[in-house]
Short mmCIF file of C-alpha atoms in Angstrom, two decimals:
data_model
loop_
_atom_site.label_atom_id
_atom_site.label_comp_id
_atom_site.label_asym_id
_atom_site.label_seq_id
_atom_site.Cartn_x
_atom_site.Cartn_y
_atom_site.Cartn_z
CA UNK A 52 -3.02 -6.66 -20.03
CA UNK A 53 -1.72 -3.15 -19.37
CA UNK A 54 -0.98 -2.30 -16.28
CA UNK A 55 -0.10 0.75 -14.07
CA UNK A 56 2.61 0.63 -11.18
CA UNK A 57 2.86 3.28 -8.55
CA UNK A 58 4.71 3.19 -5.31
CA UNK A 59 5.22 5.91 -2.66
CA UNK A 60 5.71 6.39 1.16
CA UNK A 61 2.60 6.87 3.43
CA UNK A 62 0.52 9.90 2.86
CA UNK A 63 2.13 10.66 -0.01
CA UNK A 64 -1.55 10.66 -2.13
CA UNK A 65 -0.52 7.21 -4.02
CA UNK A 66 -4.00 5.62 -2.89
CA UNK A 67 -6.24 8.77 -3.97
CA UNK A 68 -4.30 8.88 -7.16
CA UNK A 69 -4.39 5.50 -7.66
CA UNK A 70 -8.24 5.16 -7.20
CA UNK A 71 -8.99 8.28 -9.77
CA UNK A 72 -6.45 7.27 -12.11
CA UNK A 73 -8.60 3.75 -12.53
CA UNK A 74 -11.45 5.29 -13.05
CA UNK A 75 -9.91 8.07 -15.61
CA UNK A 76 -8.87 5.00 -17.59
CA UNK A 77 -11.75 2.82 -16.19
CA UNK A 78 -9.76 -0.49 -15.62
CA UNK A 79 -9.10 -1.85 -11.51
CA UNK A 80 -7.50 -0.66 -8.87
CA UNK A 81 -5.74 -2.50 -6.48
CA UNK A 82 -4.25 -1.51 -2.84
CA UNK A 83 -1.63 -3.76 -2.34
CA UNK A 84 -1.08 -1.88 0.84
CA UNK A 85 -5.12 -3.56 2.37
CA UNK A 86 -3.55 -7.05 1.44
CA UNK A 87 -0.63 -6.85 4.04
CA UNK A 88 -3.79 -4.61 6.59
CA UNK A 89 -5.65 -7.56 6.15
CA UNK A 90 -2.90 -10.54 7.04
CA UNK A 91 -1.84 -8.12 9.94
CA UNK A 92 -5.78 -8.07 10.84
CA UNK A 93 -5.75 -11.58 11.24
CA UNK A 94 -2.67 -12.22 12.76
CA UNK A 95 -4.26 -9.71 16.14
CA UNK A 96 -7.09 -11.85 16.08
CA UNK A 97 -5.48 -14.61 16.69
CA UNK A 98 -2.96 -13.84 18.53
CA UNK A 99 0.23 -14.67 16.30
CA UNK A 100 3.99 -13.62 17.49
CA UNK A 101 4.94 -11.45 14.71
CA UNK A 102 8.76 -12.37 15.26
CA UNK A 103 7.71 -16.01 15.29
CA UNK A 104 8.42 -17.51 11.52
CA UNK A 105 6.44 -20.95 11.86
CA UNK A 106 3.64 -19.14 13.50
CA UNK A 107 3.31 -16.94 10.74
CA UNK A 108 3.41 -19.46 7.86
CA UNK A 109 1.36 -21.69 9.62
CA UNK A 110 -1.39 -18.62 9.14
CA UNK A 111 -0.30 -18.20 5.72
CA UNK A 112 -1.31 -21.93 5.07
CA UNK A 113 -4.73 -21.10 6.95
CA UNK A 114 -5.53 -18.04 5.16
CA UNK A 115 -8.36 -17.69 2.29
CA UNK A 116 -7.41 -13.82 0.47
CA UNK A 117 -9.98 -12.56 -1.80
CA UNK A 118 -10.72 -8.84 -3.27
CA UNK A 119 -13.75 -7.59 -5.00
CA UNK A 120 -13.72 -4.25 -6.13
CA UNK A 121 -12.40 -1.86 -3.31
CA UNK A 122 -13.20 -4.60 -0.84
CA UNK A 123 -10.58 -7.32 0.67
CA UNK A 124 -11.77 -10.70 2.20
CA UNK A 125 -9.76 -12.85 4.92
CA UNK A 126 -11.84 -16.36 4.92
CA UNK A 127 -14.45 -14.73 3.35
CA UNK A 128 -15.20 -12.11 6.06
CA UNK A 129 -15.20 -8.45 4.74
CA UNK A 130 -12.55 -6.59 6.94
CA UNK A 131 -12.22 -3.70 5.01
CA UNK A 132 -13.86 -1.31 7.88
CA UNK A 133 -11.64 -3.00 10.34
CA UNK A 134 -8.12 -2.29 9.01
CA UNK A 135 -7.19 0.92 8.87
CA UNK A 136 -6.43 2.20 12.20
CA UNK A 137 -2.96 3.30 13.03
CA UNK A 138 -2.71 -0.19 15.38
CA UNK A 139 -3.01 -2.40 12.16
CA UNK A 140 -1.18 -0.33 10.61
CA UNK A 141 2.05 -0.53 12.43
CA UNK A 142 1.25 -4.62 12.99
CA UNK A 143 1.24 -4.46 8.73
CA UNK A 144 4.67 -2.93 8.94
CA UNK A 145 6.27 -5.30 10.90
CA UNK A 146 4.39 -8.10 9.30
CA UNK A 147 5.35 -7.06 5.86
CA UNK A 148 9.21 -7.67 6.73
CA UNK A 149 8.74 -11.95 6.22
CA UNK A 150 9.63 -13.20 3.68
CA UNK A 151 7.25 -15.75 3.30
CA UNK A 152 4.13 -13.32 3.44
CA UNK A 153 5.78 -10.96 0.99
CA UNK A 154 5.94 -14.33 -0.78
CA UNK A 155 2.33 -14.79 -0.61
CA UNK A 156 0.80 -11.33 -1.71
CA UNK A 157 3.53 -10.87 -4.80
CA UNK A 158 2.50 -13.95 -5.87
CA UNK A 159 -1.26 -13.10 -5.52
CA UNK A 160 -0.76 -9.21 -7.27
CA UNK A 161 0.60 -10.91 -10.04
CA UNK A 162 -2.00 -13.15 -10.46
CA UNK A 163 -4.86 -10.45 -10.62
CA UNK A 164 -2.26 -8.55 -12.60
CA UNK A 165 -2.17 -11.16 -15.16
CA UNK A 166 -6.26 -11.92 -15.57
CA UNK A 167 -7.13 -8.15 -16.14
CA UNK A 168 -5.66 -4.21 -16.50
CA UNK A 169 -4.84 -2.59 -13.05
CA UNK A 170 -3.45 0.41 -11.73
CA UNK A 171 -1.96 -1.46 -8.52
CA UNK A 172 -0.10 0.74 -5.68
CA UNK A 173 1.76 0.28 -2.83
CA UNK A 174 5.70 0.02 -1.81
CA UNK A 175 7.30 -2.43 -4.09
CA UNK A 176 5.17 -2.31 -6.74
CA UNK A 177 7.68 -0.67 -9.43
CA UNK A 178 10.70 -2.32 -8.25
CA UNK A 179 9.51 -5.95 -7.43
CA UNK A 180 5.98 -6.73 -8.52
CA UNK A 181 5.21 -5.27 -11.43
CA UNK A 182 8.75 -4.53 -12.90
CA UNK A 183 7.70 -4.50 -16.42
CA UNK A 184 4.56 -2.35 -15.87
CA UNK A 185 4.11 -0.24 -18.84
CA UNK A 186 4.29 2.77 -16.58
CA UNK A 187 6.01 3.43 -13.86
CA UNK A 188 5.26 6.70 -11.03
CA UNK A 189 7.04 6.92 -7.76
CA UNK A 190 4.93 9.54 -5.37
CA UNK A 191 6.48 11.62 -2.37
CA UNK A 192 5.43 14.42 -0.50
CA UNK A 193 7.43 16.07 2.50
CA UNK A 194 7.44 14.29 5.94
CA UNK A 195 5.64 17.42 7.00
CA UNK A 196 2.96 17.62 4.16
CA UNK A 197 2.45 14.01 4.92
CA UNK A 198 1.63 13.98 8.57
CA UNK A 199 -0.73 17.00 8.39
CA UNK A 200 -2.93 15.03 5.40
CA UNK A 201 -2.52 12.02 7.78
CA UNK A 202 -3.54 14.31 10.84
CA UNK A 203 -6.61 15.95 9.12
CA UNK A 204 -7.73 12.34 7.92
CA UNK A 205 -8.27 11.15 11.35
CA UNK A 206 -9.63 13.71 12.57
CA UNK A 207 -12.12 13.77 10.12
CA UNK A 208 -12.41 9.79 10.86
CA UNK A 209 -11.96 9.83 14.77
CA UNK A 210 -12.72 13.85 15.94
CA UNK A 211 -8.72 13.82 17.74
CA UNK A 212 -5.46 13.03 16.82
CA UNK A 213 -2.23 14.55 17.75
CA UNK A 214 -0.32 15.87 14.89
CA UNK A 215 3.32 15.45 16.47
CA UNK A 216 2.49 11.73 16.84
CA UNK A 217 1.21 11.57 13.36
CA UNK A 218 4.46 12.97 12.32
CA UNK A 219 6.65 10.48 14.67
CA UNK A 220 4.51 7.44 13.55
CA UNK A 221 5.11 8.45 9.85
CA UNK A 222 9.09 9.06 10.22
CA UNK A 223 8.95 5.56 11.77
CA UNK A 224 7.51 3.87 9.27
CA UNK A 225 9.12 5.28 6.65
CA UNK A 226 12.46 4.09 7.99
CA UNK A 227 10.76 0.46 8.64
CA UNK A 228 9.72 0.52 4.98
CA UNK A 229 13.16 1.87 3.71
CA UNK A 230 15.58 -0.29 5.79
CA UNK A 231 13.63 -3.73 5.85
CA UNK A 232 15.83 -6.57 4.20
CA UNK A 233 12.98 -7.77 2.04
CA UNK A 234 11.44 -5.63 -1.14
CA UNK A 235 12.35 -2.10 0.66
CA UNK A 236 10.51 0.81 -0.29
CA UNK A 237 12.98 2.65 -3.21
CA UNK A 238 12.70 4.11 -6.31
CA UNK A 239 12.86 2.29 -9.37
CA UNK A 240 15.42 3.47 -11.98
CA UNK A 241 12.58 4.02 -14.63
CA UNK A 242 10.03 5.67 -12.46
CA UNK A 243 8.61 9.02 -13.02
CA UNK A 244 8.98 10.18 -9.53
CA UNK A 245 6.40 13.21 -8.50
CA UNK A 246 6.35 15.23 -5.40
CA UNK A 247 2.82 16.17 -4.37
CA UNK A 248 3.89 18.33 -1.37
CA UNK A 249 3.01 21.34 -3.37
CA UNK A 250 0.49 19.77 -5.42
CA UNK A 251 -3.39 19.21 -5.87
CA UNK A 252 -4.63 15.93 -6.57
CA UNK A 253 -6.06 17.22 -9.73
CA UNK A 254 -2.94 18.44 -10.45
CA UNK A 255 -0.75 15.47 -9.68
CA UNK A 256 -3.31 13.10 -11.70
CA UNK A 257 -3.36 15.56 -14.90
CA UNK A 258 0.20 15.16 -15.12
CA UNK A 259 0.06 11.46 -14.95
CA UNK A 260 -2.93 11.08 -17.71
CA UNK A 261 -0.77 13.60 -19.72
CA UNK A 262 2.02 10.88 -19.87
CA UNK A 263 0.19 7.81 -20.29
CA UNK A 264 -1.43 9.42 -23.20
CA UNK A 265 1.56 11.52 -24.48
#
C-alpha cells in the first residue's frame, strides 16, 4: 500500500491539502484529526470527566468507530456535521492527551492504512503512526496567518467570530498539542516541512506532487 503522511498545527492548510492531494493521486483520505472530534463528541453527550481515566476507557470499550469516505460514524450515527465547532474542538484536545484513546485511533489508522493507499493527516501522523510512510510533509503557517484563515472560516460558517479569540484559542492549542506527554505534535526528522503562510494552496500542493513524482 503506499501511503502519504502529513502532520501540521491547526490552520496550517494540512486538511485542504490533504483532501486535493487524494484526489490528484486518486487514492483516500483520511482526517485523523475527525476521529479524536468524534470520541470528544461522544464523550459531551454523555457526560464523561475528561480527567477521569476509567470513565474514559469504559467509553472506549462502548464505542463502535467507522469512516466512509469523508464521513466518520460513532455507533453508527453520522456526526460529521456535529463536530467541528470550536467547543469540540478544545474537548478533542484535552481528550487526545490519554493514552488509552491515542491507543485506540493509532491502532485503527493503521488498520485502514494497511487495507488500502491513503494520504492520512493530522498531528502524529509522521512521527508515530505512519513512521515508514513513503512520504513524509510537515505543514506550518504563522500563528497570525493561521488565525485569520481560522477567523474567515467561521465567519463564513457562523456570520461572527472574533479574530483575537481565534488567535488566543489557536496559541492555546498549539501549546496543548506541543507539550502533551503522549505523541506531541513535532517534526519528524525526515519530513519535508513547508510553510504555507505565504503560499496558495495551489501552490503548496504543486510542490508536493512535484516531489512525489520527482
Amino acid at each position: 500500500m503506499f501511503s502519504v503522511a502529513i502532520d501540521g498545527p491547526a490552520g496550517s492548510g494540512k486538511s485542504t491539502i490533504a483532501k486535493l492531494l487524494a484526489k490528484e493521486l486518486n487514492i483516500s483520505y483520511i482526517d485523523t484529526g475527525s476521529m479524536y472530534r468524534a470520541l470528544a463528541y461522544k464523550a459531551a453527550i454523555s457526560d464523561i470527566d475528561l480527567e477521569n481515566d476509567l470513565e474514559i476507557e469504559e467509553l472506549l470499550k462502548n464505542t463502535e468507530l467507522s469512516m466512509d469516505k469523508e464521513k466518520i460514524f460513532i455507533d453508527g450515527k453520522d456526526v460529521s456535521g456535529l463536530i467541528r465547532s470550536e467547543k469540540i474542538s478544545n474537548l478533542a484536545s484535552k481528550i487526545s492527551k490519554n493514552k488509552e484513546v491515542r491507543k485506540f485511533l493509532v491502532d485503527y489508522q493503521r488498520k485502514i492504512s494497511k487495507e488500502k493507499s491513503v494520504v492520512m493527516e493530522g498531528r502524529d501522523i509522521t512521527t508515530v503512526v505512519l513512521p515508514h510512510a513513503n512520504y513524509k510533509f510537515f505543514l506550518d503557517a504563522s500563528v497570525e496567518e493561521r488565525a485569520n484563515r481560522r477567523y474567515k472560516q467561521l465567519l463564513e460558517k457562523y456570520g461572527s467570530a472574533d479574530l483575537e479569540q481565534v488567535k488566543e484559542d489557536l496559541i492555546k492549542r498549539d501549546e496543548a498539542d506541543r507539550t502533551r506527554e503522549n505523541s506531541p505534535l513535532k517534526i519528524a526528522d525526515d519530513a519535508v516541512v513547508i510553510d504555507t503562510s505565504k503560499e496558495s494552496l495551489d501552490q503548496t500542493l504543486a510542490r508536493i506532487i512535484k516531489i512525489i513524482r520527482g
